[in-house]
Short mmCIF file of C-alpha atoms in Angstrom, two decimals:
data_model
loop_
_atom_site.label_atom_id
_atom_site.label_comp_id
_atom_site.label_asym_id
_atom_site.label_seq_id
_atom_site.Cartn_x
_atom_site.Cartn_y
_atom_site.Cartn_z
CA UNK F 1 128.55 60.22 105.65
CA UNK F 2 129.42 64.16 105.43
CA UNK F 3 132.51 65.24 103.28
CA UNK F 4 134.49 66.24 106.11
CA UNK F 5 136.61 68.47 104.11
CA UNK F 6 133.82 71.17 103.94
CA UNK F 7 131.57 72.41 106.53
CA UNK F 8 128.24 72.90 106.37
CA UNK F 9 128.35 77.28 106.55
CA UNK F 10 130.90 76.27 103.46
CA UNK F 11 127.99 74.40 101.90
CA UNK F 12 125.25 76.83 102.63
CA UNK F 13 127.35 79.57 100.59
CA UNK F 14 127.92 77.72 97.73
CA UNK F 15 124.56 78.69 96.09
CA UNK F 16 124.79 81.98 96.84
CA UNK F 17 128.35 82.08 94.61
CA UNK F 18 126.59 79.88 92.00
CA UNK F 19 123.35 81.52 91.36
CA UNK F 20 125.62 84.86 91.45
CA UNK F 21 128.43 83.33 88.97
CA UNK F 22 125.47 82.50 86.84
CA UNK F 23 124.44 85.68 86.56
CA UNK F 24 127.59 87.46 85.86
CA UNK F 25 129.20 84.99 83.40
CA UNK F 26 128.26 86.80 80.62
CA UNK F 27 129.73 89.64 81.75
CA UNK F 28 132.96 88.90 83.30
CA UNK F 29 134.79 85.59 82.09
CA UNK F 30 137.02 85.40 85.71
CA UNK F 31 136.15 86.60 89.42
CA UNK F 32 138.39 87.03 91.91
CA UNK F 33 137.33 86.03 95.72
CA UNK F 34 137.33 89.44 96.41
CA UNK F 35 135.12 90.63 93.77
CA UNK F 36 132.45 88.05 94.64
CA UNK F 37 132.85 89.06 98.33
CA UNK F 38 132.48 92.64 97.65
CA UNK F 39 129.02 91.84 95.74
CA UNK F 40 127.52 89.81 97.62
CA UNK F 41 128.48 91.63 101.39
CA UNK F 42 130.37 88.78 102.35
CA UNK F 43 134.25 88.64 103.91
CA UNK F 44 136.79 88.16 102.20
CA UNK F 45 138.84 85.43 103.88
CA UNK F 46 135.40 83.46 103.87
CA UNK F 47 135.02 83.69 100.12
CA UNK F 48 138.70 83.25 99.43
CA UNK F 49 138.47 79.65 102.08
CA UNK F 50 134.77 78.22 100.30
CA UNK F 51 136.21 78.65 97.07
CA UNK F 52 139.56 77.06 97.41
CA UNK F 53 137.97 74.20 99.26
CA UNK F 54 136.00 73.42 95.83
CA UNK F 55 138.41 74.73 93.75
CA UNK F 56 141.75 75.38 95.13
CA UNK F 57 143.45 78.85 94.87
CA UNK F 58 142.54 81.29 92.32
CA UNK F 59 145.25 82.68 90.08
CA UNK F 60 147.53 85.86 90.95
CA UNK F 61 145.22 88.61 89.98
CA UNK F 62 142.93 87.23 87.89
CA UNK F 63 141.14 84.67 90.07
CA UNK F 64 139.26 81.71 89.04
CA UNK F 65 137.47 81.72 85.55
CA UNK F 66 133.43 82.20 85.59
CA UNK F 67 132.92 79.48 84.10
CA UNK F 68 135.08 76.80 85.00
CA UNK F 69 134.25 77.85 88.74
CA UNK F 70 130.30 77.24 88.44
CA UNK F 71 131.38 73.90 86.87
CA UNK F 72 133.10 72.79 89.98
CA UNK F 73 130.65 74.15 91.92
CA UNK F 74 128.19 72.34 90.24
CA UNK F 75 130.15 69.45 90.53
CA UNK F 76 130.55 69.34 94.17
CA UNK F 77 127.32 70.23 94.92
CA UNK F 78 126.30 67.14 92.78
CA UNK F 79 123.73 69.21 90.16
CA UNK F 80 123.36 66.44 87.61
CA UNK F 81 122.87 63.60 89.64
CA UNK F 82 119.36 64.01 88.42
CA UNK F 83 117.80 63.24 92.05
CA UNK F 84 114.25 62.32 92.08
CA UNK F 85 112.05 63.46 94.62
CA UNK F 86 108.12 63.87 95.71
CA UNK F 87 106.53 66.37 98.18
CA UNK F 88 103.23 65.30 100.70
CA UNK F 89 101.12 68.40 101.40
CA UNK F 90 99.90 70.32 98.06
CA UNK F 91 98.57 73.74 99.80
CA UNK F 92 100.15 77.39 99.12
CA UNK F 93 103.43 76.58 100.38
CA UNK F 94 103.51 73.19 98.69
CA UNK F 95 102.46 74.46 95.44
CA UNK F 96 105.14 77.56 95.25
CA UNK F 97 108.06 74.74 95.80
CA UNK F 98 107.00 72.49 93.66
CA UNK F 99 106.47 75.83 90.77
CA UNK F 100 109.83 77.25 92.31
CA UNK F 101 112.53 77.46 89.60
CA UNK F 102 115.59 76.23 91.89
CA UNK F 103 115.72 72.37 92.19
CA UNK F 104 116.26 71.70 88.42
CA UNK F 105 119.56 73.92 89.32
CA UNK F 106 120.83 71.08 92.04
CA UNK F 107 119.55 68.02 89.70
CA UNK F 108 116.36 67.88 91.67
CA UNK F 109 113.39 66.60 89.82
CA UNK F 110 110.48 67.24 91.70
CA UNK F 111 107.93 64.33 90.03
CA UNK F 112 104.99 65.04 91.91
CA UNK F 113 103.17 66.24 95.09
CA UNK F 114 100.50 63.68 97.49
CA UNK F 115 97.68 65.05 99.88
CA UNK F 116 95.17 64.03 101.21
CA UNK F 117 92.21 65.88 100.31
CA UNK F 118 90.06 64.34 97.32
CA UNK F 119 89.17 67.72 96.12
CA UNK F 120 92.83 67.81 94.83
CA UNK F 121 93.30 64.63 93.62
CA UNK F 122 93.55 64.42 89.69
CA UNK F 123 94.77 68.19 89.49
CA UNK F 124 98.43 69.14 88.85
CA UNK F 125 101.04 71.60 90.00
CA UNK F 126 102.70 72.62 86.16
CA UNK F 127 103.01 69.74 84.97
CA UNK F 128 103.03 67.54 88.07
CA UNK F 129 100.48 65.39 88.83
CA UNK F 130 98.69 65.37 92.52
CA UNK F 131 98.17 61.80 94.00
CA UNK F 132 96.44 60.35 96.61
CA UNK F 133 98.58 59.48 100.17
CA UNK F 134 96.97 56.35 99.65
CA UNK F 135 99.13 55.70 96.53
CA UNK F 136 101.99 56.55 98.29
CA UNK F 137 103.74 53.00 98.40
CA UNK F 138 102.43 51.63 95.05
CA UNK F 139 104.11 54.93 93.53
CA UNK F 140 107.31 54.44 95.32
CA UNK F 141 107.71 50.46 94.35
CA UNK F 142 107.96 51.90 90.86
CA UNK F 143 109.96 54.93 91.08
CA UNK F 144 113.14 55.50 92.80
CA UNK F 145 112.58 58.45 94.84
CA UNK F 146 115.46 59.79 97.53
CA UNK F 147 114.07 63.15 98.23
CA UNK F 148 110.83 64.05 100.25
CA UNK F 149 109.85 67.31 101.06
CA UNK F 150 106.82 67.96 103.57
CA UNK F 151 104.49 70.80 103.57
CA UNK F 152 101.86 69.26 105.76
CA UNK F 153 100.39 70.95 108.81
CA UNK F 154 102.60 70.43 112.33
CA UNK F 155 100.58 67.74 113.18
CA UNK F 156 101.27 65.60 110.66
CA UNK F 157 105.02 66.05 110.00
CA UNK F 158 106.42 63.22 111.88
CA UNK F 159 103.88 60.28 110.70
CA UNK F 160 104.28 61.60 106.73
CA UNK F 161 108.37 61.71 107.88
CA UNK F 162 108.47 58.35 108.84
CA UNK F 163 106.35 56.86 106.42
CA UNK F 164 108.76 58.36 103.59
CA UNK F 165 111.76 57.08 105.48
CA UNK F 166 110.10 53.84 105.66
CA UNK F 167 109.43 54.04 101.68
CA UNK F 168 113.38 54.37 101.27
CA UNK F 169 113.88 58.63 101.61
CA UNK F 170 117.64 58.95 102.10
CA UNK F 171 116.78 62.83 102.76
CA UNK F 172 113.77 64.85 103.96
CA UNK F 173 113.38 69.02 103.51
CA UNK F 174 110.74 69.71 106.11
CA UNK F 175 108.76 72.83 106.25
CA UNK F 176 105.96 71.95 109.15
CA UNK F 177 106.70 74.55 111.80
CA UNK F 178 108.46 71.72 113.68
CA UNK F 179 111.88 68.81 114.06
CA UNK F 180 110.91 65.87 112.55
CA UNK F 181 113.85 63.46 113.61
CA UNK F 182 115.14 60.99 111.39
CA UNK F 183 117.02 57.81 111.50
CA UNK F 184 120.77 57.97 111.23
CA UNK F 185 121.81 57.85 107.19
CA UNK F 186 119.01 60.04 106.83
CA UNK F 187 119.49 63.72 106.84
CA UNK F 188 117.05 66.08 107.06
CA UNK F 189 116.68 69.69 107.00
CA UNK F 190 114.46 71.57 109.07
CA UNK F 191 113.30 74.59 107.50
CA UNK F 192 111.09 76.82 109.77
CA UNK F 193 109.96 79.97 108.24
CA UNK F 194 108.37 80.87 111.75
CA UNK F 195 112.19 81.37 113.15
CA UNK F 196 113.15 84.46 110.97
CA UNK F 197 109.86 85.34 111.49
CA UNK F 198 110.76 85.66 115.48
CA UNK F 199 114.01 87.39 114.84
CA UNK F 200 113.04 89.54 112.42
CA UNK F 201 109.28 90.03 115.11
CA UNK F 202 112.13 90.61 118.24
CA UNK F 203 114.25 93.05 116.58
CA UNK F 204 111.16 95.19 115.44
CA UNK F 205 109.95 94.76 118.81
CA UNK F 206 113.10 96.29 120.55
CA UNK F 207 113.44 99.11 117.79
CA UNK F 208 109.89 99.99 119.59
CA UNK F 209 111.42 100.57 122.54
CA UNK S 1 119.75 96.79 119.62
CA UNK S 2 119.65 93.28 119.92
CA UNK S 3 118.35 91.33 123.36
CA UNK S 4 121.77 90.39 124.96
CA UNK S 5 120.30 87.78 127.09
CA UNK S 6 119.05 85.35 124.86
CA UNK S 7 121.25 83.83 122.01
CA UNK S 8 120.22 83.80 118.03
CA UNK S 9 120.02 80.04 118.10
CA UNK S 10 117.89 80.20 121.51
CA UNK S 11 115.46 83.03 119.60
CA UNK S 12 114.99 80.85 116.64
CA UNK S 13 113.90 78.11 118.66
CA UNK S 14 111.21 79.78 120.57
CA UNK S 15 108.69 79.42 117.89
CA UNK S 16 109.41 76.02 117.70
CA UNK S 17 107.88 75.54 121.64
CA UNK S 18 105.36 77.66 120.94
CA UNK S 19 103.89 76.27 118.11
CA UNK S 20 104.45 72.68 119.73
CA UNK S 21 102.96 73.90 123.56
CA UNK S 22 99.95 75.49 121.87
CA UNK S 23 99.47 72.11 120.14
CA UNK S 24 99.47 70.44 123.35
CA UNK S 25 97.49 72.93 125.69
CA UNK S 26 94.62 71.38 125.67
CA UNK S 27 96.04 68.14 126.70
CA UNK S 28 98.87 69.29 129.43
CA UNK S 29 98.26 71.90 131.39
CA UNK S 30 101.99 71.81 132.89
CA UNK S 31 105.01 70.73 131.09
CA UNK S 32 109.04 70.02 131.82
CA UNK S 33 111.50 70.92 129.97
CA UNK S 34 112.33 67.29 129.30
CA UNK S 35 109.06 66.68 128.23
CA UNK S 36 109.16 69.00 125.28
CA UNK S 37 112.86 67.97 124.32
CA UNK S 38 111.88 64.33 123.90
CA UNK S 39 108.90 64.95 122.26
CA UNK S 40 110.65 67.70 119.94
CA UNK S 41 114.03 65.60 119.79
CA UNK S 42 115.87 68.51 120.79
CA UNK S 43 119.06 67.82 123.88
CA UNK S 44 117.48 68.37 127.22
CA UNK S 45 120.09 70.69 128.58
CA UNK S 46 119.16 73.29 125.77
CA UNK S 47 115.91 73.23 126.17
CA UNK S 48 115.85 73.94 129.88
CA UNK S 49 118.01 77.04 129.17
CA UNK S 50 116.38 78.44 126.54
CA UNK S 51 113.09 78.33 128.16
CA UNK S 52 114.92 79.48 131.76
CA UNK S 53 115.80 82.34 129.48
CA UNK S 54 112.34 83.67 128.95
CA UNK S 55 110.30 82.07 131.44
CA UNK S 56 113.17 81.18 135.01
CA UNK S 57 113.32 78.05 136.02
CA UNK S 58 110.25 75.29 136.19
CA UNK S 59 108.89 74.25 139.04
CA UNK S 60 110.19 71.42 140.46
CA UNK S 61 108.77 67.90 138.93
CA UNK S 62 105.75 69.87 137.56
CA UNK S 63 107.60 72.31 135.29
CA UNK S 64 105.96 75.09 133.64
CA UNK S 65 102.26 75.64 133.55
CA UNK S 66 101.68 75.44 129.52
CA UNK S 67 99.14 78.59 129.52
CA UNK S 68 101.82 80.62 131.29
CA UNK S 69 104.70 79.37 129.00
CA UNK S 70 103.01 79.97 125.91
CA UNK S 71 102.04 83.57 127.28
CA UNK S 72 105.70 84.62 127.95
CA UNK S 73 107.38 82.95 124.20
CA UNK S 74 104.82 85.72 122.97
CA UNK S 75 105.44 88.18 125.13
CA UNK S 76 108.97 87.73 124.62
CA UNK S 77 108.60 87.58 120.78
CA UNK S 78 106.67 90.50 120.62
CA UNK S 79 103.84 88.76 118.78
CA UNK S 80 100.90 91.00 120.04
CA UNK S 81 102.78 94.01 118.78
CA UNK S 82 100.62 94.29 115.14
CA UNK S 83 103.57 95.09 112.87
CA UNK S 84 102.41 96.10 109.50
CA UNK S 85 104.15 94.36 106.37
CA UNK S 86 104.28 94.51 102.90
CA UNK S 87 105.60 92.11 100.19
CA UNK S 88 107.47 92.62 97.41
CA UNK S 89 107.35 89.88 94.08
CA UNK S 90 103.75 88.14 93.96
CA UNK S 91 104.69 85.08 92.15
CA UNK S 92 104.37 81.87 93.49
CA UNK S 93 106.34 81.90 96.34
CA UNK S 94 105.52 85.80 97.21
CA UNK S 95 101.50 84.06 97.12
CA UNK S 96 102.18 81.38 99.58
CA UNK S 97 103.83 83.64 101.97
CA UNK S 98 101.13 85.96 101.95
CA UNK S 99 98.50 83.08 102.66
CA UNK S 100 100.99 81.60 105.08
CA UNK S 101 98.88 81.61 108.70
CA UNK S 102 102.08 82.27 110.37
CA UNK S 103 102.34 85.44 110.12
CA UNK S 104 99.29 86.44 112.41
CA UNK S 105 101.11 84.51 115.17
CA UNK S 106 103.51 86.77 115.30
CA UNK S 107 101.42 89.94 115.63
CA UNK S 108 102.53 90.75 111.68
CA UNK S 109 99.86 91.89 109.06
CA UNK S 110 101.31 91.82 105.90
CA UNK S 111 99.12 94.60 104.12
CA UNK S 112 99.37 93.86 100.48
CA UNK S 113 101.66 92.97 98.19
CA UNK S 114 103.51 95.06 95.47
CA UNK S 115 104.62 93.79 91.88
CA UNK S 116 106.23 95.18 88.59
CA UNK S 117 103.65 92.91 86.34
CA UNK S 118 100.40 94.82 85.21
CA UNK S 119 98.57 91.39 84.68
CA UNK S 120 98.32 91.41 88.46
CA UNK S 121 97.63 94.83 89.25
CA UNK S 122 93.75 95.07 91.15
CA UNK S 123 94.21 91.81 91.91
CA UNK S 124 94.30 90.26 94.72
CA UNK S 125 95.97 87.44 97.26
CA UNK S 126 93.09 86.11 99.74
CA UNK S 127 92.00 89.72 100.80
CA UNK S 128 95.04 91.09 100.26
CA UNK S 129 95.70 93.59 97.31
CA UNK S 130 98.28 93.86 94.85
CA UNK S 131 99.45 97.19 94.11
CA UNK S 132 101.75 98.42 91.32
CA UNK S 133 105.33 98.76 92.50
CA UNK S 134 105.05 102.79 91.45
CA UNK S 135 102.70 102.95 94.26
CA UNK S 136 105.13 102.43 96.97
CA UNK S 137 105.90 106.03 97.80
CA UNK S 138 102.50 107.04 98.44
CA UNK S 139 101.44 103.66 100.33
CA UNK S 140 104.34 104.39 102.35
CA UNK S 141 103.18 108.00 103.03
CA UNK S 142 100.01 107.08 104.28
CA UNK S 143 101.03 103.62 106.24
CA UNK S 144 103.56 102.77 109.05
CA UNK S 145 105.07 99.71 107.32
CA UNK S 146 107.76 97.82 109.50
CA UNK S 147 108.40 94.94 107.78
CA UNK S 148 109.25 93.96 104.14
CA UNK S 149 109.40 90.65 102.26
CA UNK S 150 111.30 90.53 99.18
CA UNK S 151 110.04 87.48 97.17
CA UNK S 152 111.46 89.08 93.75
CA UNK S 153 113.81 87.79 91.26
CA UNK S 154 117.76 87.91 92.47
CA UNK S 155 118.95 90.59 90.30
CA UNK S 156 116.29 93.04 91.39
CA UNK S 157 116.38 91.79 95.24
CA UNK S 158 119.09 94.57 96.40
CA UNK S 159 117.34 97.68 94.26
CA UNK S 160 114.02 96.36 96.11
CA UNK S 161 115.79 95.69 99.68
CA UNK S 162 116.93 99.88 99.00
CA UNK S 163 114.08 100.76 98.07
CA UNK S 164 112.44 100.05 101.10
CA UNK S 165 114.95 100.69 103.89
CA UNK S 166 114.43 104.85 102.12
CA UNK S 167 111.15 103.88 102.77
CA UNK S 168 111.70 103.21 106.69
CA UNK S 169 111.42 99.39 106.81
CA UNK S 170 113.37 98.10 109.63
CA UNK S 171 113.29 94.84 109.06
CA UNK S 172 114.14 92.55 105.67
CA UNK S 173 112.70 89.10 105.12
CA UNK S 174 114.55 88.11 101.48
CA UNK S 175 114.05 84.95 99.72
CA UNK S 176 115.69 85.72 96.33
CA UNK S 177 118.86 84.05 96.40
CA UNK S 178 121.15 86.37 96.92
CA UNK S 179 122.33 88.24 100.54
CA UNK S 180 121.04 91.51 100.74
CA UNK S 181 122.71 94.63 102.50
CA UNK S 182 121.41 97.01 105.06
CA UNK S 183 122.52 99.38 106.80
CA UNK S 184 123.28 99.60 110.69
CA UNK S 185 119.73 99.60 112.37
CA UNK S 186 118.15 97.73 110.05
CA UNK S 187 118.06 93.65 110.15
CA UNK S 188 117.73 91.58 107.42
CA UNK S 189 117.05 87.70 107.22
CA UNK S 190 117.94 86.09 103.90
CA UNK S 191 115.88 82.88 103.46
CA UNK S 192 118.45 81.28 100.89
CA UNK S 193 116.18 77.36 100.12
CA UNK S 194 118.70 76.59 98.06
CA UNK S 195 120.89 76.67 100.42
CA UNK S 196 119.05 73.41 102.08
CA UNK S 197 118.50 72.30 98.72
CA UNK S 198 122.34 72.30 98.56
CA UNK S 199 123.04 70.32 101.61
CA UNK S 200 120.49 67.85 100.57
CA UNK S 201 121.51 67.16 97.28
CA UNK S 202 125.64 66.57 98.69
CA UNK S 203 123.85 64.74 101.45
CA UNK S 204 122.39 62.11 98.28
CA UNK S 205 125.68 62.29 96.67
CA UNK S 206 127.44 60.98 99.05
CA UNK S 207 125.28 58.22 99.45
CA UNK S 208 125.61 57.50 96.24
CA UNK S 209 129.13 56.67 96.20
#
């Protein structure tokens, strides 16, 4: 299911070099892999590798142009594919994603957000609307949704996981301080804030010392 | 400066078993390491080492008392150590950080929040105030901050990330999307989403095709 010609530390730099490339394509109309690696503290060799494996080899000293480079980044990383998807659990942390600028930049059109607490229910996030869980299957028999995202409390995680994966979700971005496991041709990405928290907690912790 | 017995990966799955055994302490009062890979879908061989790593081996068929478990993750982590914090950026995301309950787990008080907009000046998230970014020097001065969160826009992320390693942070939690650079003695997470949102959207893609 994976493109095996890129791995996934590949993958998880590319938005770092577009939302950078963005930003300087004003500026400078080509990069070189060296420049960008200089920027943004990376090496070299890495930067040089990620971008020939979505572009091929920059040019003798010039590089790659800006803007023809975020294109095929874009491009590989599938940014107008126009990907619908809903998130269960409207609280703090569901409300900033759902606000946050970022998915429109991957084709990601978050359409709206389900809880379960009535006192929500009829309210919006912006401009998307807050449903009922109950509604849950009669919304997804009319919409096409592949993405889920899940900002409901630990406890919950796995039942609201499987019930999207059971509504059709090809891919799940969890944030409930736990694994929610998935059936294979579903991928899903576990994203516990609560792990830098513990590195960053350790390392203060043995600067104490 | 880093523990050398324990590896990143193992460190960044602590809080996952400690967020899952204090869920379950109240129901099992001993544990195996088996136990809490099935039930966290994590390989059973890892498991038993990471938690060998903090806590020696189980006992035999019983495994692990829970209380006792739970009692060395934090001692390990350092999460009774009351590390002050301060964020940087109160939009959204900056917001739902600061009313994240995480954070008290791991013995970190994030103090108040600083921001560049006047609109938000004297106000405040939950009971935490927001204080003009001009006020940093003299917060500093008076407080023994530890920890900063950088929740600001990308192109100001590295003058903020400076800003407060002059200050004496030690350790940087950034979730602009960009890498940030310290220097030696300092540690700095960067919390890229997009980078998940990335390997999502490629993940969709290719089920597409």
């Amino acid at each position: 299911m994976e493109d095996k010609s890129i791995s996934l530390q590949t993958l998880r730099r590319l938005p770092v070099y577009l939302h950078y490339l963005k930003h300087i394509r004003e500026e400078y109309t080509s990069v070189s892999a060296t420049f960008i690696a200089d920027k943004l503290g990376l090496n070299n060799v890495q930067v040089r590798k990620d971008l020939a494996a979505v572009s091929g080899s920059g040019r003798p000293k010039t590089g790659y142009f800006t803007d023809e480079l975020i294109l095929q980044i874009e491009k590989y990383l599938g940014c107008e594919s126009g990907t619908k998807a809903v998130l269960v659990g409207a609280g703090n942390l569901g409300k900033a994603l759902v606000s946050y600028g970022g998915f429109a930049d991957y084709g990601i059109d978050v359409i709206c957000a389900f809880d379960n607490d009535p006192e929500v229910y009829g309210k919006s996030i912006g401009t998307k609307p807050i449903l009922p869980v109950e509604k849950m299957d009669e919304f997804f028999g009319k919409e096409q949704v592949k993405l889920g995202i899940i900002t409901v409390p630990m406890a919950q995680a796995q039942g609201v996981c499987d019930k999207l994966v059971e509504l059709g979700i090809k891919a799940i971005w969890n944030f409930a301080p736990t694994i929610v496991r998935v059936p294979q041709g579903v991928v899903a990405e576990n994203e516990n804030l609560a792990s830098s928290l513990a590195v960053l907690s350790k390392h203060l912790q043995n600067i104490d010392i």
